[in-house]
mmCIF file with all atom_site columns, C-alpha atoms in Angstrom:
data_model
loop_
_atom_site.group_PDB
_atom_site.id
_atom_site.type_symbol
_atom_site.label_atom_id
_atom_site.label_alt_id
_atom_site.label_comp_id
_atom_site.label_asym_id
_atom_site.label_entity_id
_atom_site.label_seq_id
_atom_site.pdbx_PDB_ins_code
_atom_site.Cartn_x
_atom_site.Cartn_y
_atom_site.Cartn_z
_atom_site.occupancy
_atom_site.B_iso_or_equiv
_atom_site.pdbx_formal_charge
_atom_site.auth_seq_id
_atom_site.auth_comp_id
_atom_site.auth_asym_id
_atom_site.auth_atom_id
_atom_site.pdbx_PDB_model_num
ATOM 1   C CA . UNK A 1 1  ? 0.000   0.000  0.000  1.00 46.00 ? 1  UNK A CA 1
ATOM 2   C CA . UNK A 1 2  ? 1.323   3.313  -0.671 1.00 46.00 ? 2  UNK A CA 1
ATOM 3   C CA . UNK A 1 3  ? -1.256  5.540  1.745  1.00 54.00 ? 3  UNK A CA 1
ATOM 4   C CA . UNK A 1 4  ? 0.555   8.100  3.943  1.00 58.00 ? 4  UNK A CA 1
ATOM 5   C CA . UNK A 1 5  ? 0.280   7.125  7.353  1.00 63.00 ? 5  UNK A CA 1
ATOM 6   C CA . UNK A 1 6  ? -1.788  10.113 9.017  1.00 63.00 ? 6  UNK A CA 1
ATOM 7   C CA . UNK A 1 7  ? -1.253  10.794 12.909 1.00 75.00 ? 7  UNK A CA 1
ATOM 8   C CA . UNK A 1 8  ? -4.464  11.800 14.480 1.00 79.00 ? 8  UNK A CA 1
ATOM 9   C CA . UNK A 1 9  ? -3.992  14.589 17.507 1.00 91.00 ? 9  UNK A CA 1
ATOM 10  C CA . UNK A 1 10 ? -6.741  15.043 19.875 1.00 94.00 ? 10 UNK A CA 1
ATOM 11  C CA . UNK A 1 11 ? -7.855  18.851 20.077 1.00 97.00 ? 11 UNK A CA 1
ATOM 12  C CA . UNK A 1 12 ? -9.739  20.830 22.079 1.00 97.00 ? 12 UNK A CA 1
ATOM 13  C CA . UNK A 1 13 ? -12.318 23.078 20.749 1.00 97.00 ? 13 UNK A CA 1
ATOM 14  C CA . UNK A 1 14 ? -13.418 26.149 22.566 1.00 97.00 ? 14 UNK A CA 1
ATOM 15  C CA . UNK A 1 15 ? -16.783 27.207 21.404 1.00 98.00 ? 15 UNK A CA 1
ATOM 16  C CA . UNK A 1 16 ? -18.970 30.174 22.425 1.00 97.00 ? 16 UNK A CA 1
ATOM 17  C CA . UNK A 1 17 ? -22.214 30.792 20.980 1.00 97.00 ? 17 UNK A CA 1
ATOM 18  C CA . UNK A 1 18 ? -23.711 34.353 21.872 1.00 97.00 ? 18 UNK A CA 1
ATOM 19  C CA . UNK A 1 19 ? -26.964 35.562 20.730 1.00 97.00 ? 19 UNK A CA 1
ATOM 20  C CA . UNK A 1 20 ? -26.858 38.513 18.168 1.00 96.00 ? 20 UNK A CA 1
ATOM 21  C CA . UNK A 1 21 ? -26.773 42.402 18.902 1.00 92.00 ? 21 UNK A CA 1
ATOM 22  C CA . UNK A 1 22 ? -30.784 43.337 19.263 1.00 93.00 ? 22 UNK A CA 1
ATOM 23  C CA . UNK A 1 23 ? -32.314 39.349 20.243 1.00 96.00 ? 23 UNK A CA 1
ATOM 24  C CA . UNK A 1 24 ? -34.047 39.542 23.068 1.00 96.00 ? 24 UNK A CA 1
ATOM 25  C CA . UNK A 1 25 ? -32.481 37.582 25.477 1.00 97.00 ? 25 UNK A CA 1
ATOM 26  C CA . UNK A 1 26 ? -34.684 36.878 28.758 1.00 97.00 ? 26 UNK A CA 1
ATOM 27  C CA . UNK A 1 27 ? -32.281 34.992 30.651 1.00 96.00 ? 27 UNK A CA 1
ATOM 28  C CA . UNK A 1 28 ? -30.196 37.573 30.450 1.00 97.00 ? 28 UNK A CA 1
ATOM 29  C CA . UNK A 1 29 ? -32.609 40.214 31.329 1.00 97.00 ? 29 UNK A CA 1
ATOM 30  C CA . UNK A 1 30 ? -33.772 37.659 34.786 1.00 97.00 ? 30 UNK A CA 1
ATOM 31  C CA . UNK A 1 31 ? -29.529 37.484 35.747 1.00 98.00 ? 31 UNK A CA 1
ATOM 32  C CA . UNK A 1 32 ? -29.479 41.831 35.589 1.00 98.00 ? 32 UNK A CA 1
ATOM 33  C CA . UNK A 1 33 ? -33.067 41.538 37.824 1.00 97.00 ? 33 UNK A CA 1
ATOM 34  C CA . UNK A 1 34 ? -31.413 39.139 40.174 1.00 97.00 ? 34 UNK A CA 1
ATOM 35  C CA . UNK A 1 35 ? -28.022 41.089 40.488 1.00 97.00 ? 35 UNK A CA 1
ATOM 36  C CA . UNK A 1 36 ? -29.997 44.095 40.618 1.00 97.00 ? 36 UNK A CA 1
ATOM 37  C CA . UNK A 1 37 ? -32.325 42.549 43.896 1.00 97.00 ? 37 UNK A CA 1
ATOM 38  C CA . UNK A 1 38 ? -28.515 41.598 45.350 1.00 97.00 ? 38 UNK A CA 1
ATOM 39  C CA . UNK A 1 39 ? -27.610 44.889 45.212 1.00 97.00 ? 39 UNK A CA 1
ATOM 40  C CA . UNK A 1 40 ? -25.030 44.765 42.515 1.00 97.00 ? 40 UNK A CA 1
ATOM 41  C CA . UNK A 1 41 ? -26.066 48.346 41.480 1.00 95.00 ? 41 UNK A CA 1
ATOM 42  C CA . UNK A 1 42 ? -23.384 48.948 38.983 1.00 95.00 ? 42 UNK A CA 1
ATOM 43  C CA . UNK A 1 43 ? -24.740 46.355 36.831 1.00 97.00 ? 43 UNK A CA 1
ATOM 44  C CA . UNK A 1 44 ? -25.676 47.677 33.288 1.00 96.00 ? 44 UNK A CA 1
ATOM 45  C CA . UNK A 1 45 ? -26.888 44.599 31.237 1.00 96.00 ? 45 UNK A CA 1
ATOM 46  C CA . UNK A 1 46 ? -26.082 41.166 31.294 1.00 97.00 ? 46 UNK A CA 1
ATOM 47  C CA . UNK A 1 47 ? -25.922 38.934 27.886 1.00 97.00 ? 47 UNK A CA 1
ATOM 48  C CA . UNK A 1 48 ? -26.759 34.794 28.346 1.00 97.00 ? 48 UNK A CA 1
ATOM 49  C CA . UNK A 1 49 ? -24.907 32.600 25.863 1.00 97.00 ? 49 UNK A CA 1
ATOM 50  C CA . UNK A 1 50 ? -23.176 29.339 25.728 1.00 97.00 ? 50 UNK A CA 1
ATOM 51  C CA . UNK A 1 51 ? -19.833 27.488 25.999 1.00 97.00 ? 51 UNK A CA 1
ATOM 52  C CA . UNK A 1 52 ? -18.752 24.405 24.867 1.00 97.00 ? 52 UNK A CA 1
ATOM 53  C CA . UNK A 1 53 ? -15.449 22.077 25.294 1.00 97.00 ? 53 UNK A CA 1
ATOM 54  C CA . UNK A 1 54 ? -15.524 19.593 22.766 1.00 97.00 ? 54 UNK A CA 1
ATOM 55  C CA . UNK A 1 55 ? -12.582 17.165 22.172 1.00 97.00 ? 55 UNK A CA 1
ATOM 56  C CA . UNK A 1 56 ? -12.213 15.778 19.145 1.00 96.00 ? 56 UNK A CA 1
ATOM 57  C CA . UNK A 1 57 ? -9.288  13.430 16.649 1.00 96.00 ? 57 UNK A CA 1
ATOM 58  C CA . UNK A 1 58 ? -7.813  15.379 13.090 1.00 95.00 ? 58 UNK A CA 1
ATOM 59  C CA . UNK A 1 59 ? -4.980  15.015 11.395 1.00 94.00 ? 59 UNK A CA 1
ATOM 60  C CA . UNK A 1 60 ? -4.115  18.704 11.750 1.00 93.00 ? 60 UNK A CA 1
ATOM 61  C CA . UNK A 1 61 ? -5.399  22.553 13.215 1.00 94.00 ? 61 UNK A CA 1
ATOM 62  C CA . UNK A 1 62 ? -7.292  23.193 9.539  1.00 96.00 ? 62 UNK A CA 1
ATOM 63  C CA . UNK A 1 63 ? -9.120  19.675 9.774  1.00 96.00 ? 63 UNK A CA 1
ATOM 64  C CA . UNK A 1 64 ? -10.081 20.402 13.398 1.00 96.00 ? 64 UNK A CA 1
ATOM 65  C CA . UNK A 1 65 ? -11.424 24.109 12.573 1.00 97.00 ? 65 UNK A CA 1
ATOM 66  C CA . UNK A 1 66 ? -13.273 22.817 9.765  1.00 97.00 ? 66 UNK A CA 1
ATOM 67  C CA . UNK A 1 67 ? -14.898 19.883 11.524 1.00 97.00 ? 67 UNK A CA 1
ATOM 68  C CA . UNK A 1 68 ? -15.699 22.305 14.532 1.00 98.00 ? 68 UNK A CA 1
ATOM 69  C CA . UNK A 1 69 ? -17.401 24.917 11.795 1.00 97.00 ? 69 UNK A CA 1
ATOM 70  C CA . UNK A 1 70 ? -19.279 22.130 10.331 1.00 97.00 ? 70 UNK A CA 1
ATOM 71  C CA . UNK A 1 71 ? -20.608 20.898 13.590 1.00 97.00 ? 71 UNK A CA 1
ATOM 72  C CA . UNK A 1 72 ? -20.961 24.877 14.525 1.00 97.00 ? 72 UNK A CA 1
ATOM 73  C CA . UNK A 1 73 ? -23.265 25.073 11.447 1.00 96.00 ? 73 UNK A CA 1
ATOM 74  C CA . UNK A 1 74 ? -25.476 21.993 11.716 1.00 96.00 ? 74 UNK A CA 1
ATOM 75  C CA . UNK A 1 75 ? -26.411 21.905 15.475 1.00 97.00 ? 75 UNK A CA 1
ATOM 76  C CA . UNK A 1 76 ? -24.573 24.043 17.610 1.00 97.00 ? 76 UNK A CA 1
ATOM 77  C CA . UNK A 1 77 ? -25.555 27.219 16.670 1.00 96.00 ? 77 UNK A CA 1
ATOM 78  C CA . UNK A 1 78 ? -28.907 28.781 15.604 1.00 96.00 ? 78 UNK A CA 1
ATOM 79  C CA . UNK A 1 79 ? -27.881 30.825 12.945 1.00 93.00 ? 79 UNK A CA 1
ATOM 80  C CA . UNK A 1 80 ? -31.102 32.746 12.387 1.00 95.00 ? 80 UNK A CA 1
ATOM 81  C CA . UNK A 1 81 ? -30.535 34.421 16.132 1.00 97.00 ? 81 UNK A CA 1
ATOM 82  C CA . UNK A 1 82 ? -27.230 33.246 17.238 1.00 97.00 ? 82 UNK A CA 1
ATOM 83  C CA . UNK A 1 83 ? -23.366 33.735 16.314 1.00 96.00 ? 83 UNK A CA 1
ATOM 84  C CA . UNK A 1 84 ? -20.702 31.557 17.447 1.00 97.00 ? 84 UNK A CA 1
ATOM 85  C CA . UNK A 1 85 ? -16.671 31.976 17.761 1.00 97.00 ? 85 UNK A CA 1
ATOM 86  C CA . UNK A 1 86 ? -14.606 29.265 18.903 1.00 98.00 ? 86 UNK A CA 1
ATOM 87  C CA . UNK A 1 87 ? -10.810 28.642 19.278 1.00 97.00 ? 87 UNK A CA 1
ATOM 88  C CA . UNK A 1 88 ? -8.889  24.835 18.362 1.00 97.00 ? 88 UNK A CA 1
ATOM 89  C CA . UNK A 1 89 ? -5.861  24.073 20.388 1.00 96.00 ? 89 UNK A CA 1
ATOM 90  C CA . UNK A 1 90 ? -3.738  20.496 20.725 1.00 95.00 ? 90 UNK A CA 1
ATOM 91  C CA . UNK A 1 91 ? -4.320  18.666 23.703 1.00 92.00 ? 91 UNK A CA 1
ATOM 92  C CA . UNK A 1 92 ? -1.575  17.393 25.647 1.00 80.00 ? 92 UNK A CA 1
ATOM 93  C CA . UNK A 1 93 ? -1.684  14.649 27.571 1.00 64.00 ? 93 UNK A CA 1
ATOM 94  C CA . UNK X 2 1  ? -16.300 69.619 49.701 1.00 46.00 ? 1  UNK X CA 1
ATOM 95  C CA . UNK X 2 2  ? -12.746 67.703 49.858 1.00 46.00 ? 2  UNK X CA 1
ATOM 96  C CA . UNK X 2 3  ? -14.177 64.280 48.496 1.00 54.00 ? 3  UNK X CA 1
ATOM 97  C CA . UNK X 2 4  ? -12.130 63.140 45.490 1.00 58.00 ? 4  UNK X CA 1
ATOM 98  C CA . UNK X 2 5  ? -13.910 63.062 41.988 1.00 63.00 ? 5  UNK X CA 1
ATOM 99  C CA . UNK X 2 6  ? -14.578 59.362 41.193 1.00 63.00 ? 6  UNK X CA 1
ATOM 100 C CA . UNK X 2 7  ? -14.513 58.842 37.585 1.00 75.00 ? 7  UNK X CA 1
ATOM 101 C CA . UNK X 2 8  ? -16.435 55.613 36.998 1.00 80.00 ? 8  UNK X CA 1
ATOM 102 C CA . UNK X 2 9  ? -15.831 53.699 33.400 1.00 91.00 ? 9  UNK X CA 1
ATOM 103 C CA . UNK X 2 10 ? -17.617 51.007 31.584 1.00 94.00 ? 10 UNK X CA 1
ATOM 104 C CA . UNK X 2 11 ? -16.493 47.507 31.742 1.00 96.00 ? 11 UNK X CA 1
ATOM 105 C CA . UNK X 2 12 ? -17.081 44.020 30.010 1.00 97.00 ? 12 UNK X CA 1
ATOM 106 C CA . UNK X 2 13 ? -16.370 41.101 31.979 1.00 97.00 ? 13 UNK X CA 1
ATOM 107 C CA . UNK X 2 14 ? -16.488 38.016 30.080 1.00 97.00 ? 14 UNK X CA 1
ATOM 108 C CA . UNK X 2 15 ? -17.376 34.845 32.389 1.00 98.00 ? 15 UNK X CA 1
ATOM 109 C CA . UNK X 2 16 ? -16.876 31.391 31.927 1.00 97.00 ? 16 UNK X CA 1
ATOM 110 C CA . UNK X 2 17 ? -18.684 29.118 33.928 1.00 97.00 ? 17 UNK X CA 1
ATOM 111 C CA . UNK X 2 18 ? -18.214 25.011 33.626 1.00 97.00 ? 18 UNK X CA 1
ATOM 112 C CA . UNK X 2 19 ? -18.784 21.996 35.288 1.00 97.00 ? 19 UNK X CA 1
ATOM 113 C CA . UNK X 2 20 ? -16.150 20.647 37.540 1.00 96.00 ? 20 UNK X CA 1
ATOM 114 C CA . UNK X 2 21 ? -14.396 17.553 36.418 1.00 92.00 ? 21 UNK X CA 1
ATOM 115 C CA . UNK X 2 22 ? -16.239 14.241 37.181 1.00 93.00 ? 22 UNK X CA 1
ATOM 116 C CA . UNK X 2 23 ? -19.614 15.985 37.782 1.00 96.00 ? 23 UNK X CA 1
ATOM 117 C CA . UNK X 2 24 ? -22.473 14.342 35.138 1.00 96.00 ? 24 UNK X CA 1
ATOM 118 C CA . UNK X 2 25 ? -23.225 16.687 31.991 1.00 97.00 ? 25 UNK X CA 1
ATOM 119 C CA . UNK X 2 26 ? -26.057 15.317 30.569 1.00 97.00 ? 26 UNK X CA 1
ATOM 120 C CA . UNK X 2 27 ? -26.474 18.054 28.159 1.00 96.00 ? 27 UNK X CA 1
ATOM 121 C CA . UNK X 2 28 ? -22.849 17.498 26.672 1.00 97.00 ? 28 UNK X CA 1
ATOM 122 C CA . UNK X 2 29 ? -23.536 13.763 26.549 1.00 97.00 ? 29 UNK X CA 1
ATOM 123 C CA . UNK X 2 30 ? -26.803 14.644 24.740 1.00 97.00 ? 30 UNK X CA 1
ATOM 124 C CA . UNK X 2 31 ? -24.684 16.985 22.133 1.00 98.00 ? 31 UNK X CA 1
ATOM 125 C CA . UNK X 2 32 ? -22.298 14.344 21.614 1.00 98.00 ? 32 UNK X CA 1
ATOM 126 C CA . UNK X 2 33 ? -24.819 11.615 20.452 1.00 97.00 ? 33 UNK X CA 1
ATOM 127 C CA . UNK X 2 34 ? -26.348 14.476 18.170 1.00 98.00 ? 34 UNK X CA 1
ATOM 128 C CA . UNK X 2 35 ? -23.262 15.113 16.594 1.00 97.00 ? 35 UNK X CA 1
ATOM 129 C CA . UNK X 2 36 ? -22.429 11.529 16.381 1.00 97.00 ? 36 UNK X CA 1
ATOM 130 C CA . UNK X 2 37 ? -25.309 10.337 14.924 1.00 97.00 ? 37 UNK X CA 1
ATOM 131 C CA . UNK X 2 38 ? -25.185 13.321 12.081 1.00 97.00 ? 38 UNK X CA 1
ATOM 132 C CA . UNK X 2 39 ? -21.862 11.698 11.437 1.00 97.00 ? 39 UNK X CA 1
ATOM 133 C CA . UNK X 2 40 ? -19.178 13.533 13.633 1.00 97.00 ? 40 UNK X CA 1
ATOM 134 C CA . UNK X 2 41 ? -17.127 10.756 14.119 1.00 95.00 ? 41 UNK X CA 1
ATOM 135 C CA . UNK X 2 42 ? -13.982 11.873 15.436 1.00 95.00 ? 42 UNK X CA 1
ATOM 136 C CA . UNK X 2 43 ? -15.731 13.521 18.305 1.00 97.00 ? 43 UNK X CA 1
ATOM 137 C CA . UNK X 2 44 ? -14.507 11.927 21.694 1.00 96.00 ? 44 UNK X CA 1
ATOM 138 C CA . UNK X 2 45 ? -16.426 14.417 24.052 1.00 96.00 ? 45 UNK X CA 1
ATOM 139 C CA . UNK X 2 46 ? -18.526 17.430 24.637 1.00 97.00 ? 46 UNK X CA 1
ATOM 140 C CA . UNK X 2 47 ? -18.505 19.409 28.015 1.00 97.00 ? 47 UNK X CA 1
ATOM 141 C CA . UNK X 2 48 ? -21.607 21.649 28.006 1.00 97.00 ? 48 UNK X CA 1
ATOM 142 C CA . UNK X 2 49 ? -21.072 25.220 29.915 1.00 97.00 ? 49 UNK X CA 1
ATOM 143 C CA . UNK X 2 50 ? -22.530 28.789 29.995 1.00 97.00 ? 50 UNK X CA 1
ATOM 144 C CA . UNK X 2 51 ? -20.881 32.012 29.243 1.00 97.00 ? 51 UNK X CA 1
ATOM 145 C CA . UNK X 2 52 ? -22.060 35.696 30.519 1.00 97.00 ? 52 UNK X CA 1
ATOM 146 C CA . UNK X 2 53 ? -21.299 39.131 28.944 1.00 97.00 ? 53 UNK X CA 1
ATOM 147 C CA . UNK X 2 54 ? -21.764 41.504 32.162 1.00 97.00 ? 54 UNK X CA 1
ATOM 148 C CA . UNK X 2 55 ? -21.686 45.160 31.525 1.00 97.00 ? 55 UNK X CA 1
ATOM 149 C CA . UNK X 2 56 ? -20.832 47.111 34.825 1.00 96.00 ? 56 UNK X CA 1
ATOM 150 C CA . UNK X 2 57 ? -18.972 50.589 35.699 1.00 96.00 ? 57 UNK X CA 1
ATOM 151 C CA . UNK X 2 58 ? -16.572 50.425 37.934 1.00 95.00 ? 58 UNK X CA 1
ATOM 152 C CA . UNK X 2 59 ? -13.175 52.993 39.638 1.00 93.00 ? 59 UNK X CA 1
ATOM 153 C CA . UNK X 2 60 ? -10.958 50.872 38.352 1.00 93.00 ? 60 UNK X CA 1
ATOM 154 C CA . UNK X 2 61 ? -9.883  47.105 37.262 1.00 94.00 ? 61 UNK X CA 1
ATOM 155 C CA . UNK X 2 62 ? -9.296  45.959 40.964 1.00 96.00 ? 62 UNK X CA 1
ATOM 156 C CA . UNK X 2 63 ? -13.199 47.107 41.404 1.00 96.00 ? 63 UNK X CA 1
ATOM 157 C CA . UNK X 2 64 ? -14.523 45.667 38.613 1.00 96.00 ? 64 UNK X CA 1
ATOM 158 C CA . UNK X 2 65 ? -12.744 42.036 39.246 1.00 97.00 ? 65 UNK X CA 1
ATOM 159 C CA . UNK X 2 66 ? -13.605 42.227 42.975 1.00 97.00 ? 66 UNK X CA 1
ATOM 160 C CA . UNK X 2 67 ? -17.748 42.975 41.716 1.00 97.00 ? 67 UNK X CA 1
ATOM 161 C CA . UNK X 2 68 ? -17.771 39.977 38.938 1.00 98.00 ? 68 UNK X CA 1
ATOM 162 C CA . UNK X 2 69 ? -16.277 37.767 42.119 1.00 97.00 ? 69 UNK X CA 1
ATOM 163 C CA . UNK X 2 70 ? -19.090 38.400 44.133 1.00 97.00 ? 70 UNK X CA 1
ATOM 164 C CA . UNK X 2 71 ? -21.385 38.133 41.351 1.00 97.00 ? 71 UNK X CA 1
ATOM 165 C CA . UNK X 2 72 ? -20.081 34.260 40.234 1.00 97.00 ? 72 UNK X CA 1
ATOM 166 C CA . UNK X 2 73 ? -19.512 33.552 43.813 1.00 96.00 ? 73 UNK X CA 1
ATOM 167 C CA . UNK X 2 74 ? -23.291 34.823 45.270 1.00 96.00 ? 74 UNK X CA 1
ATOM 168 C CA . UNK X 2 75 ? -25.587 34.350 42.029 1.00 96.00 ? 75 UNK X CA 1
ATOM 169 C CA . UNK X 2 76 ? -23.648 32.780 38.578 1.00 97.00 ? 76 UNK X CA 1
ATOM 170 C CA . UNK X 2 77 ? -22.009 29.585 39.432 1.00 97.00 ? 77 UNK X CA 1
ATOM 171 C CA . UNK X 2 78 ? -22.742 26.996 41.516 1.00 96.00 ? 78 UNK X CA 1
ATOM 172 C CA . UNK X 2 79 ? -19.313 26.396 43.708 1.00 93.00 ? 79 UNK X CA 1
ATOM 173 C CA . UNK X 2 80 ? -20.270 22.514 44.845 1.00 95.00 ? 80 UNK X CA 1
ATOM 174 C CA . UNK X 2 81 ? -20.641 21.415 40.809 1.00 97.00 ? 81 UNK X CA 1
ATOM 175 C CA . UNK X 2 82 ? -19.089 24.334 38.834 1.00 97.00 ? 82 UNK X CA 1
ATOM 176 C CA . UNK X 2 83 ? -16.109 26.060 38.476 1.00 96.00 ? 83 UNK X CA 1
ATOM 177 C CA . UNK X 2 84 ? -15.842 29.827 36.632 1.00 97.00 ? 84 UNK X CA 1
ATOM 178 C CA . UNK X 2 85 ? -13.449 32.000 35.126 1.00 97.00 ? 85 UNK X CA 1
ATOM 179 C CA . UNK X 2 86 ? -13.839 35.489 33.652 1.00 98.00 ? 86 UNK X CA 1
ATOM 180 C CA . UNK X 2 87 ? -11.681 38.262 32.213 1.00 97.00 ? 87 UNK X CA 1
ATOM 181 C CA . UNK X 2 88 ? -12.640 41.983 32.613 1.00 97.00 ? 88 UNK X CA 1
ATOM 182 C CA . UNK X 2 89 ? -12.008 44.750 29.963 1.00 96.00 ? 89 UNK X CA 1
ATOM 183 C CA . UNK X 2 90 ? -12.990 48.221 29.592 1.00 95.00 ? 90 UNK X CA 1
ATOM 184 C CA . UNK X 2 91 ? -15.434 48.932 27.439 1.00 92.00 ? 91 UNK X CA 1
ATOM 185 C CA . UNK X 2 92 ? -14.373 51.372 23.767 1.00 80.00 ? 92 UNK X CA 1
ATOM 186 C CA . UNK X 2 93 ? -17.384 53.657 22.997 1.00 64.00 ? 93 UNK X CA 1
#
Protein backbone atom coordinates (compact mmCIF):
# COMPACT_ATOMS: atom_id res chain seq x y z
CA UNK A 1 0.00 0.00 0.00
CA UNK A 2 1.32 3.31 -0.67
CA UNK A 3 -1.26 5.54 1.75
CA UNK A 4 0.55 8.10 3.94
CA UNK A 5 0.28 7.12 7.35
CA UNK A 6 -1.79 10.11 9.02
CA UNK A 7 -1.25 10.79 12.91
CA UNK A 8 -4.46 11.80 14.48
CA UNK A 9 -3.99 14.59 17.51
CA UNK A 10 -6.74 15.04 19.88
CA UNK A 11 -7.85 18.85 20.08
CA UNK A 12 -9.74 20.83 22.08
CA UNK A 13 -12.32 23.08 20.75
CA UNK A 14 -13.42 26.15 22.57
CA UNK A 15 -16.78 27.21 21.40
CA UNK A 16 -18.97 30.17 22.42
CA UNK A 17 -22.21 30.79 20.98
CA UNK A 18 -23.71 34.35 21.87
CA UNK A 19 -26.96 35.56 20.73
CA UNK A 20 -26.86 38.51 18.17
CA UNK A 21 -26.77 42.40 18.90
CA UNK A 22 -30.78 43.34 19.26
CA UNK A 23 -32.31 39.35 20.24
CA UNK A 24 -34.05 39.54 23.07
CA UNK A 25 -32.48 37.58 25.48
CA UNK A 26 -34.68 36.88 28.76
CA UNK A 27 -32.28 34.99 30.65
CA UNK A 28 -30.20 37.57 30.45
CA UNK A 29 -32.61 40.21 31.33
CA UNK A 30 -33.77 37.66 34.79
CA UNK A 31 -29.53 37.48 35.75
CA UNK A 32 -29.48 41.83 35.59
CA UNK A 33 -33.07 41.54 37.82
CA UNK A 34 -31.41 39.14 40.17
CA UNK A 35 -28.02 41.09 40.49
CA UNK A 36 -30.00 44.09 40.62
CA UNK A 37 -32.33 42.55 43.90
CA UNK A 38 -28.52 41.60 45.35
CA UNK A 39 -27.61 44.89 45.21
CA UNK A 40 -25.03 44.77 42.51
CA UNK A 41 -26.07 48.35 41.48
CA UNK A 42 -23.38 48.95 38.98
CA UNK A 43 -24.74 46.35 36.83
CA UNK A 44 -25.68 47.68 33.29
CA UNK A 45 -26.89 44.60 31.24
CA UNK A 46 -26.08 41.17 31.29
CA UNK A 47 -25.92 38.93 27.89
CA UNK A 48 -26.76 34.79 28.35
CA UNK A 49 -24.91 32.60 25.86
CA UNK A 50 -23.18 29.34 25.73
CA UNK A 51 -19.83 27.49 26.00
CA UNK A 52 -18.75 24.40 24.87
CA UNK A 53 -15.45 22.08 25.29
CA UNK A 54 -15.52 19.59 22.77
CA UNK A 55 -12.58 17.17 22.17
CA UNK A 56 -12.21 15.78 19.14
CA UNK A 57 -9.29 13.43 16.65
CA UNK A 58 -7.81 15.38 13.09
CA UNK A 59 -4.98 15.02 11.39
CA UNK A 60 -4.12 18.70 11.75
CA UNK A 61 -5.40 22.55 13.21
CA UNK A 62 -7.29 23.19 9.54
CA UNK A 63 -9.12 19.68 9.77
CA UNK A 64 -10.08 20.40 13.40
CA UNK A 65 -11.42 24.11 12.57
CA UNK A 66 -13.27 22.82 9.76
CA UNK A 67 -14.90 19.88 11.52
CA UNK A 68 -15.70 22.31 14.53
CA UNK A 69 -17.40 24.92 11.80
CA UNK A 70 -19.28 22.13 10.33
CA UNK A 71 -20.61 20.90 13.59
CA UNK A 72 -20.96 24.88 14.53
CA UNK A 73 -23.27 25.07 11.45
CA UNK A 74 -25.48 21.99 11.72
CA UNK A 75 -26.41 21.91 15.48
CA UNK A 76 -24.57 24.04 17.61
CA UNK A 77 -25.56 27.22 16.67
CA UNK A 78 -28.91 28.78 15.60
CA UNK A 79 -27.88 30.83 12.95
CA UNK A 80 -31.10 32.75 12.39
CA UNK A 81 -30.53 34.42 16.13
CA UNK A 82 -27.23 33.25 17.24
CA UNK A 83 -23.37 33.73 16.31
CA UNK A 84 -20.70 31.56 17.45
CA UNK A 85 -16.67 31.98 17.76
CA UNK A 86 -14.61 29.26 18.90
CA UNK A 87 -10.81 28.64 19.28
CA UNK A 88 -8.89 24.83 18.36
CA UNK A 89 -5.86 24.07 20.39
CA UNK A 90 -3.74 20.50 20.73
CA UNK A 91 -4.32 18.67 23.70
CA UNK A 92 -1.58 17.39 25.65
CA UNK A 93 -1.68 14.65 27.57
CA UNK B 1 -16.30 69.62 49.70
CA UNK B 2 -12.75 67.70 49.86
CA UNK B 3 -14.18 64.28 48.50
CA UNK B 4 -12.13 63.14 45.49
CA UNK B 5 -13.91 63.06 41.99
CA UNK B 6 -14.58 59.36 41.19
CA UNK B 7 -14.51 58.84 37.58
CA UNK B 8 -16.44 55.61 37.00
CA UNK B 9 -15.83 53.70 33.40
CA UNK B 10 -17.62 51.01 31.58
CA UNK B 11 -16.49 47.51 31.74
CA UNK B 12 -17.08 44.02 30.01
CA UNK B 13 -16.37 41.10 31.98
CA UNK B 14 -16.49 38.02 30.08
CA UNK B 15 -17.38 34.84 32.39
CA UNK B 16 -16.88 31.39 31.93
CA UNK B 17 -18.68 29.12 33.93
CA UNK B 18 -18.21 25.01 33.63
CA UNK B 19 -18.78 22.00 35.29
CA UNK B 20 -16.15 20.65 37.54
CA UNK B 21 -14.40 17.55 36.42
CA UNK B 22 -16.24 14.24 37.18
CA UNK B 23 -19.61 15.99 37.78
CA UNK B 24 -22.47 14.34 35.14
CA UNK B 25 -23.23 16.69 31.99
CA UNK B 26 -26.06 15.32 30.57
CA UNK B 27 -26.47 18.05 28.16
CA UNK B 28 -22.85 17.50 26.67
CA UNK B 29 -23.54 13.76 26.55
CA UNK B 30 -26.80 14.64 24.74
CA UNK B 31 -24.68 16.99 22.13
CA UNK B 32 -22.30 14.34 21.61
CA UNK B 33 -24.82 11.61 20.45
CA UNK B 34 -26.35 14.48 18.17
CA UNK B 35 -23.26 15.11 16.59
CA UNK B 36 -22.43 11.53 16.38
CA UNK B 37 -25.31 10.34 14.92
CA UNK B 38 -25.18 13.32 12.08
CA UNK B 39 -21.86 11.70 11.44
CA UNK B 40 -19.18 13.53 13.63
CA UNK B 41 -17.13 10.76 14.12
CA UNK B 42 -13.98 11.87 15.44
CA UNK B 43 -15.73 13.52 18.31
CA UNK B 44 -14.51 11.93 21.69
CA UNK B 45 -16.43 14.42 24.05
CA UNK B 46 -18.53 17.43 24.64
CA UNK B 47 -18.51 19.41 28.01
CA UNK B 48 -21.61 21.65 28.01
CA UNK B 49 -21.07 25.22 29.92
CA UNK B 50 -22.53 28.79 29.99
CA UNK B 51 -20.88 32.01 29.24
CA UNK B 52 -22.06 35.70 30.52
CA UNK B 53 -21.30 39.13 28.94
CA UNK B 54 -21.76 41.50 32.16
CA UNK B 55 -21.69 45.16 31.52
CA UNK B 56 -20.83 47.11 34.83
CA UNK B 57 -18.97 50.59 35.70
CA UNK B 58 -16.57 50.43 37.93
CA UNK B 59 -13.17 52.99 39.64
CA UNK B 60 -10.96 50.87 38.35
CA UNK B 61 -9.88 47.10 37.26
CA UNK B 62 -9.30 45.96 40.96
CA UNK B 63 -13.20 47.11 41.40
CA UNK B 64 -14.52 45.67 38.61
CA UNK B 65 -12.74 42.04 39.25
CA UNK B 66 -13.60 42.23 42.97
CA UNK B 67 -17.75 42.97 41.72
CA UNK B 68 -17.77 39.98 38.94
CA UNK B 69 -16.28 37.77 42.12
CA UNK B 70 -19.09 38.40 44.13
CA UNK B 71 -21.39 38.13 41.35
CA UNK B 72 -20.08 34.26 40.23
CA UNK B 73 -19.51 33.55 43.81
CA UNK B 74 -23.29 34.82 45.27
CA UNK B 75 -25.59 34.35 42.03
CA UNK B 76 -23.65 32.78 38.58
CA UNK B 77 -22.01 29.58 39.43
CA UNK B 78 -22.74 27.00 41.52
CA UNK B 79 -19.31 26.40 43.71
CA UNK B 80 -20.27 22.51 44.84
CA UNK B 81 -20.64 21.41 40.81
CA UNK B 82 -19.09 24.33 38.83
CA UNK B 83 -16.11 26.06 38.48
CA UNK B 84 -15.84 29.83 36.63
CA UNK B 85 -13.45 32.00 35.13
CA UNK B 86 -13.84 35.49 33.65
CA UNK B 87 -11.68 38.26 32.21
CA UNK B 88 -12.64 41.98 32.61
CA UNK B 89 -12.01 44.75 29.96
CA UNK B 90 -12.99 48.22 29.59
CA UNK B 91 -15.43 48.93 27.44
CA UNK B 92 -14.37 51.37 23.77
CA UNK B 93 -17.38 53.66 23.00
Amino acid sequence: MSEATITQTHWLARIYVTLKSGVVDPQGDTILGALRQLHFDSVAGVRMGKYLEVTLTAADDAAARATVEAMCTTLLANPVIERYTFEVAPVTS
